[in-house]
Amino acid sequence: MPVTIPGRRPEEASAAAESADEVAAYLSTYGEPEVVEVLLPDTSAVLRGKWIPGRSITKIWKDGVAIPLSIFGLDIWGCEVEATEIHLETGDKDGLCWPVAGTLKPVPWAPRPTAQVLITMHEPDGSAKGAPWKLDPRQQLAGIVDRFTARGLAPCVAFELEFYLLKPSDVPGAPPEPVFPVTGQARQNMYSMSDLDAFAPVLHDMRAACEQQGLPADTVISEAAPGQFEVNLYHRVDALAAADDAILLRRLIDGVARRHGLRASFMAKPLVDFAGNGMHVHVSLMETGGGNLFARPDGVGDRALRHAAGGLLATMADSTLLFVPSYNGYRRLVPGSYAPVSISWGYDNRSVAVRVPNGPPAARRLEHRIAGAEAHPHLVLAGILAGMLEGLEREIEPPAPLSGNAYEHEAERLSPSMEEAVRRFFASDFIARAFGEDYRRIYGVMKREELAAFTRQILPLEYDTYL
């Protein structure tokens, strides 16, 4: 029987007891760490946070962690975006961040005994925990998942992440250098076992770290470029946990790579002549009884699948800025690049934006193939689920599924540039309904300012050509 803490509702007391159990289990298994890293993904999925002495670990769960609410107004470089006016509107006051259950884990690649825990932002409002801070992408995703819960549905989600292992450069701003340990040659070698063998020490350490941190890593694949790999995560019937896994997997891959003298890059298009890095997301919908909605007989499952796909296609142009948030990301979306370029769907077709993979009926799902690996997993998934929900609620019928090479079809194109994606995002009624008008404005302003920073730069090619 949990002890009721004064001022807390019974469910909050139960959550506090579970948190205390999580800390006790960690200390029993690993001992007291020297440092606890509290990790808060900002709007660009950059991890912000603090180092807290290991002796104070229980205070994180008891008192929360104070971090300015305005941290979600930082740009990709960590600078304030004044045009969002978040600092002025909040008075730059602190929010309270609370640990995400199940994310207290050791950090195997750290040089000293270290623990990490994911946190999420709340706004102090006089209650024990505070209201969710809606500028936190995790809280945005939580709100959309709640809408599925109200319909008796639970998204079942799996992420796939592509990344490069590169040779670090001592020259700031120098282009990345691919590395291949056996021949030294930069070449495509799709699904190669020899490439897996060549990088075996670092890849095995990544798998071991996933095991130690409880991340549900599945297949590791050598992808379409030298030193490029994909790690698949097992599906979860918990959308928030699935997105948390993707955030933490990126950190793990980066940390282990550094221990091996390599640089892991999730940049959408790091090499001009080779494929970019994608973030593919698989989603099915589980009903209260446990079955997959898309697998229901008598045409119910087929209809639900079509409507979900129809919603994704109908909202895709408005949501592209969530899926491809970087200036570089639009370089990945070109024909023949293993990335989609059109608003299209199809069955077992990797050239479309939304694919229905082959498999048994119980595993029937949609695979969303647009996002770059640098995107924010929580925002990507929020955009996908909001689009699916739009299709289900409005019974949106998609166009006929494409067969063959989607690059050669006349389907509507995805936004060809960040400028077009920003324009569509700002003008979208769907984004305002799904995320709120304030979030549409703030995220749009942040990306507009990021775009402006890139367009103000003069490229080396311009000097080579015109100087």
Tab-separated table of N, CA, C and O in Angstrom, residues 79-159:
chain	number	residue	atom	x	y	z
A	79	CYS	N	20.474	29.152	-29.625
A	79	CYS	CA	20.280	30.582	-29.388
A	79	CYS	C	18.781	30.895	-29.289
A	79	CYS	O	17.956	30.223	-29.898
A	80	GLU	N	18.472	31.942	-28.528
A	80	GLU	CA	17.081	32.353	-28.386
A	80	GLU	C	16.543	32.872	-29.723
A	80	GLU	O	17.211	33.637	-30.408
A	81	VAL	N	15.350	32.441	-30.069
A	81	VAL	CA	14.659	32.989	-31.242
A	81	VAL	C	13.706	34.050	-30.710
A	81	VAL	O	12.588	33.755	-30.263
A	82	GLU	N	14.167	35.295	-30.726
A	82	GLU	CA	13.409	36.369	-30.080
A	82	GLU	C	12.032	36.558	-30.690
A	82	GLU	O	11.087	36.950	-30.003
A	83	ALA	N	11.898	36.257	-31.971
A	83	ALA	CA	10.618	36.481	-32.650
A	83	ALA	C	9.506	35.586	-32.115
A	83	ALA	O	8.325	35.876	-32.322
A	84	THR	N	9.846	34.502	-31.417
A	84	THR	CA	8.794	33.660	-30.824
A	84	THR	C	8.142	34.338	-29.634
A	84	THR	O	7.021	33.988	-29.256
A	85	GLU	N	8.867	35.253	-28.998
A	85	GLU	CA	8.402	36.004	-27.820
A	85	GLU	C	8.140	35.107	-26.617
A	85	GLU	O	7.444	35.507	-25.675
A	86	ILE	N	8.697	33.889	-26.609
A	86	ILE	CA	8.478	32.985	-25.472
A	86	ILE	C	9.063	33.574	-24.202
A	86	ILE	O	8.446	33.517	-23.120
A	87	HIS	N	10.261	34.148	-24.307
A	87	HIS	CA	10.906	34.696	-23.111
A	87	HIS	C	10.067	35.818	-22.507
A	87	HIS	O	9.907	35.904	-21.285
A	88	LEU	N	9.514	36.677	-23.362
A	88	LEU	CA	8.701	37.781	-22.866
A	88	LEU	C	7.390	37.277	-22.279
A	88	LEU	O	6.956	37.733	-21.205
A	89	GLU	N	6.750	36.334	-22.966
A	89	GLU	CA	5.437	35.867	-22.527
A	89	GLU	C	5.507	35.075	-21.227
A	89	GLU	O	4.547	35.068	-20.447
A	90	THR	N	6.616	34.382	-21.009
A	90	THR	CA	6.744	33.575	-19.781
A	90	THR	C	7.482	34.308	-18.677
A	90	THR	O	7.540	33.816	-17.544
A	91	GLY	N	8.067	35.478	-18.992
A	91	GLY	CA	8.923	36.117	-18.011
A	91	GLY	C	10.188	35.311	-17.771
A	91	GLY	O	10.884	35.517	-16.783
A	92	ASP	N	10.467	34.401	-18.687
A	92	ASP	CA	11.608	33.491	-18.597
A	92	ASP	C	11.628	32.742	-17.257
A	92	ASP	O	12.690	32.487	-16.685
A	93	LYS	N	10.436	32.372	-16.798
A	93	LYS	CA	10.380	31.628	-15.543
A	93	LYS	C	10.689	30.159	-15.779
A	93	LYS	O	10.679	29.668	-16.910
A	94	ASP	N	10.976	29.468	-14.689
A	94	ASP	CA	11.281	28.040	-14.753
A	94	ASP	C	10.019	27.207	-14.851
A	94	ASP	O	8.988	27.523	-14.244
A	95	GLY	N	10.129	26.125	-15.596
A	95	GLY	CA	9.164	25.052	-15.505
A	95	GLY	C	9.727	23.960	-14.620
A	95	GLY	O	10.894	24.023	-14.190
A	96	LEU	N	8.927	22.982	-14.322
A	96	LEU	CA	9.391	21.820	-13.561
A	96	LEU	C	9.390	20.609	-14.482
A	96	LEU	O	8.371	20.289	-15.087
A	97	CYS	N	10.539	19.968	-14.560
A	97	CYS	CA	10.671	18.779	-15.392
A	97	CYS	C	10.670	17.546	-14.505
A	97	CYS	O	11.376	17.502	-13.483
A	98	TRP	N	9.896	16.556	-14.912
A	98	TRP	CA	9.768	15.328	-14.140
A	98	TRP	C	10.277	14.140	-14.947
A	98	TRP	O	10.150	14.120	-16.173
A	99	PRO	N	10.856	13.162	-14.275
A	99	PRO	CA	11.408	12.001	-14.989
A	99	PRO	C	10.331	11.221	-15.726
A	99	PRO	O	9.193	11.102	-15.277
A	100	VAL	N	10.718	10.695	-16.882
A	100	VAL	CA	9.862	9.800	-17.647
A	100	VAL	C	10.073	8.392	-17.107
A	100	VAL	O	11.198	7.886	-17.093
A	101	ALA	N	9.011	7.764	-16.666
A	101	ALA	CA	9.112	6.440	-16.041
A	101	ALA	C	9.795	5.449	-16.979
A	101	ALA	O	9.529	5.406	-18.180
A	102	GLY	N	10.690	4.670	-16.408
A	102	GLY	CA	11.357	3.614	-17.161
A	102	GLY	C	12.597	4.044	-17.915
A	102	GLY	O	13.216	3.231	-18.596
A	103	THR	N	13.006	5.316	-17.798
A	103	THR	CA	14.159	5.794	-18.572
A	103	THR	C	15.407	6.016	-17.721
A	103	THR	O	16.410	6.524	-18.231
A	104	LEU	N	15.385	5.665	-16.447
A	104	LEU	CA	16.596	5.739	-15.620
A	104	LEU	C	17.486	4.552	-15.978
A	104	LEU	O	17.151	3.404	-15.686
A	105	LYS	N	18.617	4.836	-16.615
A	105	LYS	CA	19.488	3.778	-17.125
A	105	LYS	C	20.954	4.154	-16.929
A	105	LYS	O	21.290	5.335	-16.848
A	106	PRO	N	21.843	3.167	-16.897
A	106	PRO	CA	23.270	3.470	-16.879
A	106	PRO	C	23.733	3.969	-18.241
A	106	PRO	O	23.052	3.764	-19.257
A	107	VAL	N	24.888	4.627	-18.279
A	107	VAL	CA	25.472	5.138	-19.519
A	107	VAL	C	26.766	4.361	-19.766
A	107	VAL	O	27.822	4.728	-19.270
A	108	PRO	N	26.696	3.260	-20.521
A	108	PRO	CA	27.851	2.367	-20.653
A	108	PRO	C	29.078	3.014	-21.280
A	108	PRO	O	30.200	2.582	-21.025
A	109	TRP	N	28.889	4.020	-22.125
A	109	TRP	CA	30.016	4.635	-22.811
A	109	TRP	C	30.661	5.769	-22.019
A	109	TRP	O	31.684	6.308	-22.421
A	110	ALA	N	30.080	6.137	-20.878
A	110	ALA	CA	30.638	7.221	-20.067
A	110	ALA	C	31.923	6.760	-19.374
A	110	ALA	O	32.035	5.600	-18.961
A	111	PRO	N	32.902	7.650	-19.216
A	111	PRO	CA	34.170	7.259	-18.591
A	111	PRO	C	34.076	7.063	-17.087
A	111	PRO	O	34.965	6.458	-16.478
A	112	ARG	N	33.019	7.570	-16.461
A	112	ARG	CA	32.836	7.436	-15.016
A	112	ARG	C	31.426	6.905	-14.758
A	112	ARG	O	30.554	6.992	-15.626
A	113	PRO	N	31.153	6.352	-13.574
A	113	PRO	CA	29.812	5.815	-13.295
A	113	PRO	C	28.740	6.894	-13.467
A	113	PRO	O	28.697	7.861	-12.714
A	114	THR	N	27.898	6.706	-14.469
A	114	THR	CA	26.929	7.734	-14.851
A	114	THR	C	25.576	7.097	-15.117
A	114	THR	O	25.492	6.009	-15.687
A	115	ALA	N	24.525	7.802	-14.687
A	115	ALA	CA	23.155	7.403	-15.005
A	115	ALA	C	22.527	8.493	-15.863
A	115	ALA	O	22.987	9.637	-15.879
A	116	GLN	N	21.491	8.140	-16.597
A	116	GLN	CA	20.744	9.130	-17.375
A	116	GLN	C	19.258	8.883	-17.185
A	116	GLN	O	18.818	7.759	-16.937
A	117	VAL	N	18.490	9.960	-17.311
A	117	VAL	CA	17.037	9.828	-17.255
A	117	VAL	C	16.426	10.901	-18.149
A	117	VAL	O	16.890	12.049	-18.182
A	118	LEU	N	15.425	10.516	-18.913
A	118	LEU	CA	14.691	11.452	-19.756
A	118	LEU	C	13.699	12.208	-18.886
A	118	LEU	O	13.076	11.638	-17.986
A	119	ILE	N	13.548	13.511	-19.155
A	119	ILE	CA	12.588	14.318	-18.397
A	119	ILE	C	11.654	15.026	-19.366
A	119	ILE	O	11.946	15.163	-20.553
A	120	THR	N	10.513	15.470	-18.852
A	120	THR	CA	9.531	16.180	-19.666
A	120	THR	C	8.999	17.364	-18.875
A	120	THR	O	8.948	17.328	-17.641
A	121	MET	N	8.624	18.424	-19.584
A	121	MET	CA	8.361	19.722	-18.966
A	121	MET	C	6.901	19.901	-18.548
A	121	MET	O	5.974	19.533	-19.277
A	122	HIS	N	6.737	20.477	-17.347
A	122	HIS	CA	5.426	20.885	-16.852
A	122	HIS	C	5.498	22.340	-16.412
A	122	HIS	O	6.559	22.840	-16.047
A	123	GLU	N	4.348	22.994	-16.433
A	123	GLU	CA	4.274	24.391	-16.034
A	123	GLU	C	3.748	24.489	-14.608
A	123	GLU	O	2.649	23.992	-14.318
A	124	PRO	N	4.494	25.093	-13.690
A	124	PRO	CA	4.010	25.212	-12.303
A	124	PRO	C	2.675	25.946	-12.268
A	124	PRO	O	2.537	27.050	-12.790
A	125	ASP	N	1.682	25.297	-11.676
A	125	ASP	CA	0.351	25.914	-11.615
A	125	ASP	C	-0.315	25.711	-10.273
A	125	ASP	O	-1.525	25.858	-10.130
A	126	GLY	N	0.488	25.347	-9.264
A	126	GLY	CA	-0.074	25.139	-7.936
A	126	GLY	C	-0.403	23.706	-7.616
A	126	GLY	O	-0.576	23.352	-6.452
A	127	SER	N	-0.506	22.835	-8.646
A	127	SER	CA	-0.749	21.420	-8.376
A	127	SER	C	0.574	20.724	-8.087
A	127	SER	O	1.653	21.306	-8.229
A	128	ALA	N	0.506	19.471	-7.700
A	128	ALA	CA	1.718	18.760	-7.286
A	128	ALA	C	2.726	18.650	-8.424
A	128	ALA	O	3.921	18.824	-8.223
A	129	LYS	N	2.250	18.362	-9.621
A	129	LYS	CA	3.167	18.133	-10.742
A	129	LYS	C	3.161	19.267	-11.748
A	129	LYS	O	4.155	19.531	-12.409
A	130	GLY	N	2.053	19.980	-11.858
A	130	GLY	CA	1.957	21.049	-12.833
A	130	GLY	C	1.336	20.575	-14.126
A	130	GLY	O	1.359	19.393	-14.458
A	131	ALA	N	0.778	21.503	-14.873
A	131	ALA	CA	0.149	21.183	-16.147
A	131	ALA	C	1.220	20.912	-17.200
A	131	ALA	O	2.288	21.531	-17.183
A	132	PRO	N	0.964	19.998	-18.110
A	132	PRO	CA	1.933	19.755	-19.184
A	132	PRO	C	2.224	21.042	-19.958
A	132	PRO	O	1.306	21.802	-20.277
A	133	TRP	N	3.510	21.281	-20.246
A	133	TRP	CA	3.902	22.467	-21.010
A	133	TRP	C	3.787	22.130	-22.488
A	133	TRP	O	4.538	21.318	-23.013
A	134	LYS	N	2.859	22.753	-23.167
A	134	LYS	CA	2.495	22.346	-24.523
A	134	LYS	C	3.568	22.646	-25.567
A	134	LYS	O	3.469	22.182	-26.698
A	135	LEU	N	4.590	23.411	-25.219
A	135	LEU	CA	5.685	23.605	-26.157
A	135	LEU	C	6.674	22.448	-26.129
A	135	LEU	O	7.560	22.375	-26.985
A	136	ASP	N	6.539	21.567	-25.167
A	136	ASP	CA	7.365	20.359	-25.119
A	136	ASP	C	6.802	19.367	-26.143
A	136	ASP	O	5.650	18.947	-26.038
A	137	PRO	N	7.589	18.979	-27.160
A	137	PRO	CA	7.065	18.053	-28.165
A	137	PRO	C	6.522	16.755	-27.580
A	137	PRO	O	5.570	16.177	-28.132
A	138	ARG	N	7.088	16.290	-26.497
A	138	ARG	CA	6.567	15.056	-25.885
A	138	ARG	C	5.140	15.266	-25.391
A	138	ARG	O	4.303	14.359	-25.473
A	139	GLN	N	4.844	16.448	-24.885
A	139	GLN	CA	3.497	16.734	-24.412
A	139	GLN	C	2.531	16.901	-25.582
A	139	GLN	O	1.349	16.564	-25.473
A	140	GLN	N	3.020	17.412	-26.701
A	140	GLN	CA	2.178	17.475	-27.897
A	140	GLN	C	1.778	16.069	-28.340
A	140	GLN	O	0.611	15.807	-28.651
A	141	LEU	N	2.763	15.176	-28.374
A	141	LEU	CA	2.462	13.793	-28.754
A	141	LEU	C	1.483	13.162	-27.772
A	141	LEU	O	0.548	12.454	-28.180
A	142	ALA	N	1.677	13.425	-26.488
A	142	ALA	CA	0.786	12.853	-25.470
A	142	ALA	C	-0.662	13.281	-25.708
A	142	ALA	O	-1.597	12.470	-25.560
A	143	GLY	N	-0.859	14.543	-26.085
A	143	GLY	CA	-2.216	15.022	-26.327
A	143	GLY	C	-2.875	14.311	-27.502
A	143	GLY	O	-4.075	14.009	-27.463
A	144	ILE	N	-2.111	14.017	-28.548
A	144	ILE	CA	-2.676	13.325	-29.712
A	144	ILE	C	-2.936	11.861	-29.386
A	144	ILE	O	-3.958	11.294	-29.799
A	145	VAL	N	-2.057	11.237	-28.617
A	145	VAL	CA	-2.291	9.850	-28.187
A	145	VAL	C	-3.566	9.771	-27.357
A	145	VAL	O	-4.343	8.807	-27.471
A	146	ASP	N	-3.822	10.778	-26.541
A	146	ASP	CA	-5.048	10.797	-25.730
A	146	ASP	C	-6.290	10.769	-26.611
A	146	ASP	O	-7.325	10.180	-26.233
A	147	ARG	N	-6.215	11.380	-27.780
A	147	ARG	CA	-7.374	11.368	-28.683
A	147	ARG	C	-7.624	9.960	-29.223
A	147	ARG	O	-8.776	9.559	-29.426
A	148	PHE	N	-6.564	9.200	-29.453
A	148	PHE	CA	-6.735	7.802	-29.849
A	148	PHE	C	-7.322	6.987	-28.697
A	148	PHE	O	-8.201	6.136	-28.900
A	149	THR	N	-6.830	7.244	-27.494
A	149	THR	CA	-7.335	6.529	-26.324
A	149	THR	C	-8.835	6.732	-26.172
A	149	THR	O	-9.578	5.793	-25.864
A	150	ALA	N	-9.293	7.940	-26.418
A	150	ALA	CA	-10.726	8.240	-26.314
A	150	ALA	C	-11.539	7.463	-27.345
A	150	ALA	O	-12.741	7.230	-27.149
A	151	ARG	N	-10.905	7.026	-28.429
A	151	ARG	CA	-11.581	6.218	-29.448
A	151	ARG	C	-11.389	4.725	-29.211
A	151	ARG	O	-11.787	3.894	-30.037
A	152	GLY	N	-10.763	4.360	-28.085
A	152	GLY	CA	-10.523	2.952	-27.794
A	152	GLY	C	-9.400	2.355	-28.608
A	152	GLY	O	-9.376	1.135	-28.840
A	153	LEU	N	-8.433	3.180	-29.029
A	153	LEU	CA	-7.325	2.737	-29.865
A	153	LEU	C	-5.990	3.094	-29.218
A	153	LEU	O	-5.879	4.113	-28.537
A	154	ALA	N	-4.995	2.254	-29.454
A	154	ALA	CA	-3.639	2.509	-28.980
A	154	ALA	C	-2.675	2.324	-30.143
A	154	ALA	O	-2.586	1.222	-30.702
A	155	PRO	N	-1.950	3.377	-30.563
A	155	PRO	CA	-0.982	3.216	-31.648
A	155	PRO	C	0.133	2.246	-31.262
A	155	PRO	O	0.687	2.326	-30.163
A	156	CYS	N	0.426	1.342	-32.157
A	156	CYS	CA	1.549	0.416	-32.011
A	156	CYS	C	2.623	0.897	-32.985
A	156	CYS	O	2.383	0.944	-34.196
A	157	VAL	N	3.810	1.250	-32.477
A	157	VAL	CA	4.777	2.036	-33.250
A	157	VAL	C	6.155	1.393	-33.204
A	157	VAL	O	6.590	0.878	-32.168
A	158	ALA	N	6.848	1.448	-34.337
A	158	ALA	CA	8.253	1.041	-34.405
A	158	ALA	C	9.006	2.036	-35.273
A	158	ALA	O	8.521	2.436	-36.343
A	159	PHE	N	10.185	2.451	-34.806
A	159	PHE	CA	11.054	3.372	-35.550
A	159	PHE	C	12.207	2.606	-36.183
A	159	PHE	O	12.708	1.623	-35.625
